Every structure is written in C-alpha cells, then in structure tokens.
Amino acid sequence: MIKIYHNNRCSKSRQGLQIIEDSGKNFEIVKYLEDIPNKQELKDIIRMLGITPIDLVRKNEAIWKEQYKGKDLTDNEIIEAMVNNPKLIERPIVINDSKAVIGRPPEKIIEIL
C-alpha cells in the first residue's frame, strides 16, 4: 500500500499527491500535522529513506531556527523535535512497501510507484 505524508498547504506536497492520484494506484493520505507520527514511525521512515534524522528536518522553519539551530543534538533529540513540532518534517514523504522517498522534486515519487 502506498502512503503519502501530506500537508495540503504545501505546493510540493499537493503536486506529489497529484502524481500518486494520476498513477491510479490505491493509496493512503496521512495528514501528518494532525496525525503526528510517533518516534518509532519516524525512525522507520528515516531507515526506509536511508538518511539521518537531520536530513528529514525542514531547517528553514522558524521553529528550527529559534529552538534548535546551532545546538549539538543527538538523533533521538532531533526525532523528538519532529514529534513535538511536526512542521519540521520534510514533505511530502511517500512510502511504497519498504521503499520511501521525499518528493522534492515531486517527480522523485514516480521512482517508487
């Protein structure tokens, strides 16, 4: 099953959703600002993406700049920051079975469909 972690206010996320809709495949939308992933879900997503937790952070968000930027944070602290402030999670994230991709640019989503 395909899953997209989606924020409708984000143009890249909307474009990514359109790519999945156009594929005609079944999928699930996770509105991650409302249905916030827990620590284990984020760890699983990060593992599937093959990245480190800091690579999933939106570093231009005001929350990051004001509360976290320049601090020496552990991976667990970074994950905790994303759980507590889901706006920090990069988007869209698309998962298809055990494969995952950050849809930036949105066309990257096609690789795992």
CSV table of N, CA and C in Angstrom, one decimal:
chain,number,residue,atom,x,y,z
A,1,MET,N,0.8,-1.2,0.0
A,1,MET,CA,0.0,0.0,0.0
A,1,MET,C,0.9,1.2,0.0
A,2,ILE,N,0.5,2.2,-0.8
A,2,ILE,CA,1.2,3.5,-0.9
A,2,ILE,C,0.7,4.4,0.1
A,3,LYS,N,1.6,5.1,0.8
A,3,LYS,CA,1.2,6.1,1.8
A,3,LYS,C,1.9,7.4,1.5
A,4,ILE,N,1.2,8.5,1.6
A,4,ILE,CA,1.8,9.8,1.5
A,4,ILE,C,1.6,10.6,2.8
A,5,TYR,N,2.7,11.1,3.3
A,5,TYR,CA,2.7,12.0,4.4
A,5,TYR,C,2.5,13.4,3.8
A,6,HIS,N,1.4,14.0,4.0
A,6,HIS,CA,0.9,15.1,3.2
A,6,HIS,C,0.5,16.3,4.0
A,7,ASN,N,0.9,17.5,3.5
A,7,ASN,CA,0.5,18.8,4.0
A,7,ASN,C,-0.2,19.6,2.9
A,8,ASN,N,-1.5,19.7,3.0
A,8,ASN,CA,-2.2,20.4,1.8
A,8,ASN,C,-1.8,21.8,1.6
A,9,ARG,N,-1.2,22.4,2.6
A,9,ARG,CA,-0.8,23.8,2.4
A,9,ARG,C,0.6,24.0,1.6
A,10,CYS,N,1.2,22.8,1.3
A,10,CYS,CA,2.5,22.8,0.7
A,10,CYS,C,2.3,22.5,-0.8
A,11,SER,N,2.8,23.3,-1.7
A,11,SER,CA,2.6,23.1,-3.1
A,11,SER,C,3.3,21.8,-3.6
A,12,LYS,N,4.5,21.5,-3.1
A,12,LYS,CA,5.2,20.3,-3.5
A,12,LYS,C,4.4,19.0,-3.0
A,13,SER,N,3.8,19.1,-1.8
A,13,SER,CA,3.0,18.0,-1.3
A,13,SER,C,1.8,17.8,-2.2
A,14,ARG,N,1.1,18.9,-2.6
A,14,ARG,CA,0.0,18.8,-3.5
A,14,ARG,C,0.4,18.2,-4.8
A,15,GLN,N,1.5,18.6,-5.4
A,15,GLN,CA,2.0,18.1,-6.6
A,15,GLN,C,2.3,16.6,-6.5
A,16,GLY,N,2.9,16.2,-5.4
A,16,GLY,CA,3.2,14.8,-5.1
A,16,GLY,C,1.9,14.0,-5.0
A,17,LEU,N,0.9,14.5,-4.4
A,17,LEU,CA,-0.4,13.8,-4.2
A,17,LEU,C,-1.0,13.6,-5.6
A,18,GLN,N,-0.9,14.6,-6.5
A,18,GLN,CA,-1.4,14.5,-7.8
A,18,GLN,C,-0.8,13.4,-8.6
A,19,ILE,N,0.5,13.3,-8.5
A,19,ILE,CA,1.3,12.2,-9.2
A,19,ILE,C,0.8,10.9,-8.7
A,20,ILE,N,0.5,10.7,-7.4
A,20,ILE,CA,0.0,9.4,-7.0
A,20,ILE,C,-1.4,9.2,-7.5
A,21,GLU,N,-2.2,10.2,-7.4
A,21,GLU,CA,-3.6,10.1,-7.9
A,21,GLU,C,-3.6,9.7,-9.4
A,22,ASP,N,-2.7,10.3,-10.2
A,22,ASP,CA,-2.7,10.0,-11.6
A,22,ASP,C,-2.2,8.6,-11.9
A,23,SER,N,-1.5,8.0,-10.9
A,23,SER,CA,-1.0,6.6,-11.2
A,23,SER,C,-2.1,5.6,-11.1
A,24,GLY,N,-3.2,6.0,-10.5
A,24,GLY,CA,-4.4,5.1,-10.5
A,24,GLY,C,-4.2,4.0,-9.4
A,25,LYS,N,-3.2,4.1,-8.6
A,25,LYS,CA,-3.0,3.1,-7.6
A,25,LYS,C,-3.7,3.5,-6.3
A,26,ASN,N,-4.0,2.5,-5.5
A,26,ASN,CA,-4.6,2.7,-4.2
A,26,ASN,C,-3.5,3.4,-3.3
A,27,PHE,N,-3.9,4.3,-2.4
A,27,PHE,CA,-3.0,4.9,-1.5
A,27,PHE,C,-3.8,5.5,-0.3
A,28,GLU,N,-3.0,5.8,0.7
A,28,GLU,CA,-3.5,6.4,1.9
A,28,GLU,C,-2.8,7.7,2.1
A,29,ILE,N,-3.6,8.7,2.6
A,29,ILE,CA,-3.1,10.0,2.9
A,29,ILE,C,-2.9,10.1,4.4
A,30,VAL,N,-1.8,10.5,4.9
A,30,VAL,CA,-1.5,10.8,6.3
A,30,VAL,C,-1.3,12.3,6.4
A,31,LYS,N,-2.3,12.9,7.0
A,31,LYS,CA,-2.1,14.4,7.3
A,31,LYS,C,-1.3,14.5,8.5
A,32,TYR,N,0.0,14.5,8.3
A,32,TYR,CA,1.0,14.3,9.5
A,32,TYR,C,1.0,15.5,10.5
A,33,LEU,N,0.4,16.6,10.1
A,33,LEU,CA,0.3,17.7,11.1
A,33,LEU,C,-0.8,17.4,12.1
A,34,GLU,N,-1.8,16.6,11.7
A,34,GLU,CA,-2.9,16.2,12.6
A,34,GLU,C,-2.7,14.8,13.2
A,35,ASP,N,-2.2,13.9,12.3
A,35,ASP,CA,-2.0,12.5,12.7
A,35,ASP,C,-0.4,12.4,12.8
A,36,ILE,N,0.1,12.9,13.9
A,36,ILE,CA,1.6,13.1,14.0
A,36,ILE,C,2.2,11.7,14.2
A,37,PRO,N,3.3,11.4,13.4
A,37,PRO,CA,4.0,10.1,13.5
A,37,PRO,C,4.7,10.1,14.9
A,38,ASN,N,4.7,8.9,15.5
A,38,ASN,CA,5.4,8.8,16.8
A,38,ASN,C,6.9,8.5,16.5
A,39,LYS,N,7.7,8.4,17.6
A,39,LYS,CA,9.1,8.2,17.4
A,39,LYS,C,9.5,7.0,16.6
A,40,GLN,N,8.8,5.9,16.8
A,40,GLN,CA,9.1,4.7,16.1
A,40,GLN,C,8.8,4.8,14.6
A,41,GLU,N,7.6,5.4,14.3
A,41,GLU,CA,7.2,5.6,12.9
A,41,GLU,C,8.3,6.5,12.2
A,42,LEU,N,8.7,7.6,12.9
A,42,LEU,CA,9.8,8.4,12.2
A,42,LEU,C,11.1,7.6,12.0
A,43,LYS,N,11.5,6.8,13.0
A,43,LYS,CA,12.7,6.0,12.9
A,43,LYS,C,12.5,5.1,11.7
A,44,ASP,N,11.4,4.5,11.5
A,44,ASP,CA,11.1,3.5,10.4
A,44,ASP,C,11.2,4.3,9.1
A,45,ILE,N,10.6,5.5,9.0
A,45,ILE,CA,10.6,6.3,7.8
A,45,ILE,C,12.0,6.7,7.5
A,46,ILE,N,12.8,7.1,8.4
A,46,ILE,CA,14.2,7.5,8.2
A,46,ILE,C,15.0,6.3,7.7
A,47,ARG,N,14.8,5.2,8.3
A,47,ARG,CA,15.5,3.9,7.8
A,47,ARG,C,15.2,3.6,6.4
A,48,MET,N,13.9,3.7,6.0
A,48,MET,CA,13.4,3.4,4.7
A,48,MET,C,14.0,4.4,3.7
A,49,LEU,N,14.1,5.7,4.1
A,49,LEU,CA,14.7,6.7,3.3
A,49,LEU,C,16.2,6.6,3.1
A,50,GLY,N,16.8,5.9,4.1
A,50,GLY,CA,18.3,5.7,4.0
A,50,GLY,C,19.0,7.0,4.3
A,51,ILE,N,18.4,7.8,5.3
A,51,ILE,CA,19.0,9.1,5.6
A,51,ILE,C,19.2,9.2,7.1
A,52,THR,N,19.8,10.3,7.6
A,52,THR,CA,19.9,10.5,9.0
A,52,THR,C,18.7,11.4,9.4
A,53,PRO,N,18.4,11.4,10.7
A,53,PRO,CA,17.2,12.3,11.2
A,53,PRO,C,17.4,13.7,10.7
A,54,ILE,N,18.6,14.3,10.8
A,54,ILE,CA,18.7,15.7,10.4
A,54,ILE,C,18.3,16.0,9.0
A,55,ASP,N,18.5,15.0,8.1
A,55,ASP,CA,18.1,15.1,6.7
A,55,ASP,C,16.6,15.2,6.5
A,56,LEU,N,15.8,14.9,7.5
A,56,LEU,CA,14.4,14.9,7.4
A,56,LEU,C,13.8,16.2,7.9
A,57,VAL,N,14.7,17.1,8.5
A,57,VAL,CA,14.3,18.3,9.1
A,57,VAL,C,14.2,19.5,8.1
A,58,ARG,N,13.1,20.2,8.2
A,58,ARG,CA,13.0,21.5,7.4
A,58,ARG,C,13.7,22.6,8.2
A,59,LYS,N,14.9,22.8,7.8
A,59,LYS,CA,15.8,23.7,8.6
A,59,LYS,C,15.5,25.2,8.4
A,60,ASN,N,14.6,25.5,7.5
A,60,ASN,CA,14.2,26.9,7.3
A,60,ASN,C,13.0,27.3,8.1
A,61,GLU,N,12.4,26.3,8.8
A,61,GLU,CA,11.2,26.6,9.6
A,61,GLU,C,11.7,27.5,10.8
A,62,ALA,N,10.8,28.4,11.1
A,62,ALA,CA,11.1,29.3,12.3
A,62,ALA,C,11.4,28.6,13.6
A,63,ILE,N,10.6,27.5,13.8
A,63,ILE,CA,10.7,26.7,15.0
A,63,ILE,C,12.1,26.2,15.1
A,64,TRP,N,12.7,25.7,14.0
A,64,TRP,CA,14.0,25.1,14.0
A,64,TRP,C,15.0,26.2,14.3
A,65,LYS,N,14.9,27.3,13.6
A,65,LYS,CA,15.9,28.4,13.7
A,65,LYS,C,15.9,28.9,15.2
A,66,GLU,N,14.7,29.0,15.7
A,66,GLU,CA,14.6,29.7,17.1
A,66,GLU,C,14.9,28.7,18.2
A,67,GLN,N,14.6,27.4,18.1
A,67,GLN,CA,14.8,26.5,19.2
A,67,GLN,C,15.9,25.5,19.1
A,68,TYR,N,16.4,25.2,17.8
A,68,TYR,CA,17.3,24.0,17.7
A,68,TYR,C,18.6,24.4,16.9
A,69,LYS,N,18.5,25.3,16.0
A,69,LYS,CA,19.7,25.6,15.1
A,69,LYS,C,20.9,25.9,16.0
A,70,GLY,N,22.0,25.3,15.6
A,70,GLY,CA,23.3,25.5,16.2
A,70,GLY,C,23.5,24.7,17.5
A,71,LYS,N,22.5,23.9,17.9
A,71,LYS,CA,22.7,23.0,19.0
A,71,LYS,C,23.2,21.7,18.6
A,72,ASP,N,24.0,21.0,19.5
A,72,ASP,CA,24.5,19.7,19.2
A,72,ASP,C,23.5,18.7,19.7
A,73,LEU,N,22.6,18.3,18.8
A,73,LEU,CA,21.5,17.4,19.1
A,73,LEU,C,21.8,15.9,18.7
A,74,THR,N,21.4,15.0,19.5
A,74,THR,CA,21.5,13.6,19.1
A,74,THR,C,20.4,13.3,18.1
A,75,ASP,N,20.5,12.1,17.5
A,75,ASP,CA,19.5,11.7,16.5
A,75,ASP,C,18.2,11.6,17.3
A,76,ASN,N,18.2,11.0,18.5
A,76,ASN,CA,16.9,10.9,19.2
A,76,ASN,C,16.3,12.3,19.6
A,77,GLU,N,17.2,13.3,19.9
A,77,GLU,CA,16.6,14.6,20.2
A,77,GLU,C,16.1,15.2,18.9
A,78,ILE,N,16.7,15.0,17.8
A,78,ILE,CA,16.1,15.5,16.5
A,78,ILE,C,14.8,14.9,16.2
A,79,ILE,N,14.7,13.6,16.4
A,79,ILE,CA,13.4,12.9,16.2
A,79,ILE,C,12.3,13.4,17.2
A,80,GLU,N,12.7,13.6,18.4
A,80,GLU,CA,11.8,14.2,19.4
A,80,GLU,C,11.3,15.6,19.0
A,81,ALA,N,12.2,16.4,18.4
A,81,ALA,CA,11.9,17.7,18.0
A,81,ALA,C,10.8,17.6,16.9
A,82,MET,N,10.9,16.6,16.0
A,82,MET,CA,10.0,16.5,14.9
A,82,MET,C,8.6,16.0,15.4
A,83,VAL,N,8.6,15.1,16.4
A,83,VAL,CA,7.4,14.6,17.0
A,83,VAL,C,6.7,15.8,17.7
A,84,ASN,N,7.4,16.6,18.4
A,84,ASN,CA,6.8,17.7,19.1
A,84,ASN,C,6.5,18.9,18.2
A,85,ASN,N,7.1,19.0,17.0
A,85,ASN,CA,6.9,20.1,16.1
A,85,ASN,C,6.8,19.5,14.7
A,86,PRO,N,5.7,18.8,14.3
A,86,PRO,CA,5.6,18.1,13.0
A,86,PRO,C,5.8,19.0,11.8
A,87,LYS,N,5.7,20.3,12.0
A,87,LYS,CA,6.0,21.2,10.8
A,87,LYS,C,7.5,21.1,10.4
A,88,LEU,N,8.3,20.5,11.3
A,88,LEU,CA,9.7,20.4,11.0
A,88,LEU,C,10.0,19.2,10.0
A,89,ILE,N,9.0,18.3,9.8
A,89,ILE,CA,9.2,17.1,9.0
A,89,ILE,C,9.1,17.5,7.5
A,90,GLU,N,10.1,17.2,6.8
A,90,GLU,CA,10.2,17.4,5.3
A,90,GLU,C,9.0,16.7,4.7
A,91,ARG,N,8.5,17.3,3.6
A,91,ARG,CA,7.3,16.8,2.9
A,91,ARG,C,7.4,17.0,1.4
A,92,PRO,N,6.7,16.2,0.7
A,92,PRO,CA,5.9,15.0,1.1
A,92,PRO,C,6.8,13.8,1.2
A,93,ILE,N,6.4,12.9,2.0
A,93,ILE,CA,7.1,11.6,2.1
A,93,ILE,C,6.2,10.6,1.5
A,94,VAL,N,6.7,9.8,0.6
A,94,VAL,CA,5.8,8.7,0.0
A,94,VAL,C,6.5,7.4,0.3
A,95,ILE,N,5.7,6.4,0.8
A,95,ILE,CA,6.2,5.1,1.1
A,95,ILE,C,5.4,4.1,0.3
A,96,ASN,N,6.1,3.2,-0.4
A,96,ASN,CA,5.5,2.1,-1.1
A,96,ASN,C,6.2,0.8,-0.7
A,97,ASP,N,5.5,0.0,0.1
A,97,ASP,CA,6.1,-1.2,0.8
A,97,ASP,C,7.3,-0.8,1.6
A,98,SER,N,8.4,-1.3,1.3
A,98,SER,CA,9.6,-1.0,2.1
A,98,SER,C,10.5,0.2,1.5
A,99,LYS,N,10.0,0.8,0.4
A,99,LYS,CA,10.7,1.9,-0.2
A,99,LYS,C,10.1,3.2,0.1
A,100,ALA,N,10.9,4.2,0.2
A,100,ALA,CA,10.4,5.5,0.6
A,100,ALA,C,11.2,6.6,-0.1
A,101,VAL,N,10.6,7.8,-0.3
A,101,VAL,CA,11.2,8.9,-1.0
A,101,VAL,C,10.6,10.2,-0.5
A,102,ILE,N,11.5,11.2,-0.4
A,102,ILE,CA,11.0,12.6,-0.1
A,102,ILE,C,10.7,13.2,-1.5
A,103,GLY,N,9.5,13.6,-1.7
A,103,GLY,CA,9.1,14.1,-3.0
A,103,GLY,C,9.5,15.5,-3.3
A,104,ARG,N,10.8,15.7,-3.3
A,104,ARG,CA,11.4,17.0,-3.6
A,104,ARG,C,12.6,16.7,-4.6
A,105,PRO,N,12.4,17.0,-5.8
A,105,PRO,CA,11.2,17.4,-6.5
A,105,PRO,C,10.1,16.3,-6.5
A,106,PRO,N,8.8,16.7,-6.7
A,106,PRO,CA,7.7,15.7,-6.7
A,106,PRO,C,7.9,14.6,-7.7
A,107,GLU,N,8.6,14.8,-8.8
A,107,GLU,CA,8.8,13.7,-9.8
A,107,GLU,C,9.6,12.5,-9.2
A,108,LYS,N,10.3,12.7,-8.1
A,108,LYS,CA,11.0,11.6,-7.5
A,108,LYS,C,10.1,10.5,-7.0
A,109,ILE,N,8.8,10.9,-6.8
A,109,ILE,CA,7.8,9.9,-6.3
A,109,ILE,C,7.6,8.8,-7.4
A,110,ILE,N,7.7,9.2,-8.6
A,110,ILE,CA,7.5,8.2,-9.7
A,110,ILE,C,8.4,7.0,-9.6
A,111,GLU,N,9.6,7.3,-9.0
A,111,GLU,CA,10.6,6.2,-8.9
A,111,GLU,C,10.1,5.0,-8.1
A,112,ILE,N,9.2,5.2,-7.1
A,112,ILE,CA,8.8,4.1,-6.3
A,112,ILE,C,7.4,3.6,-6.5
A,113,LEU,N,6.7,4.2,-7.5
A,113,LEU,CA,5.3,3.8,-7.7
A,113,LEU,C,5.2,2.5,-8.5
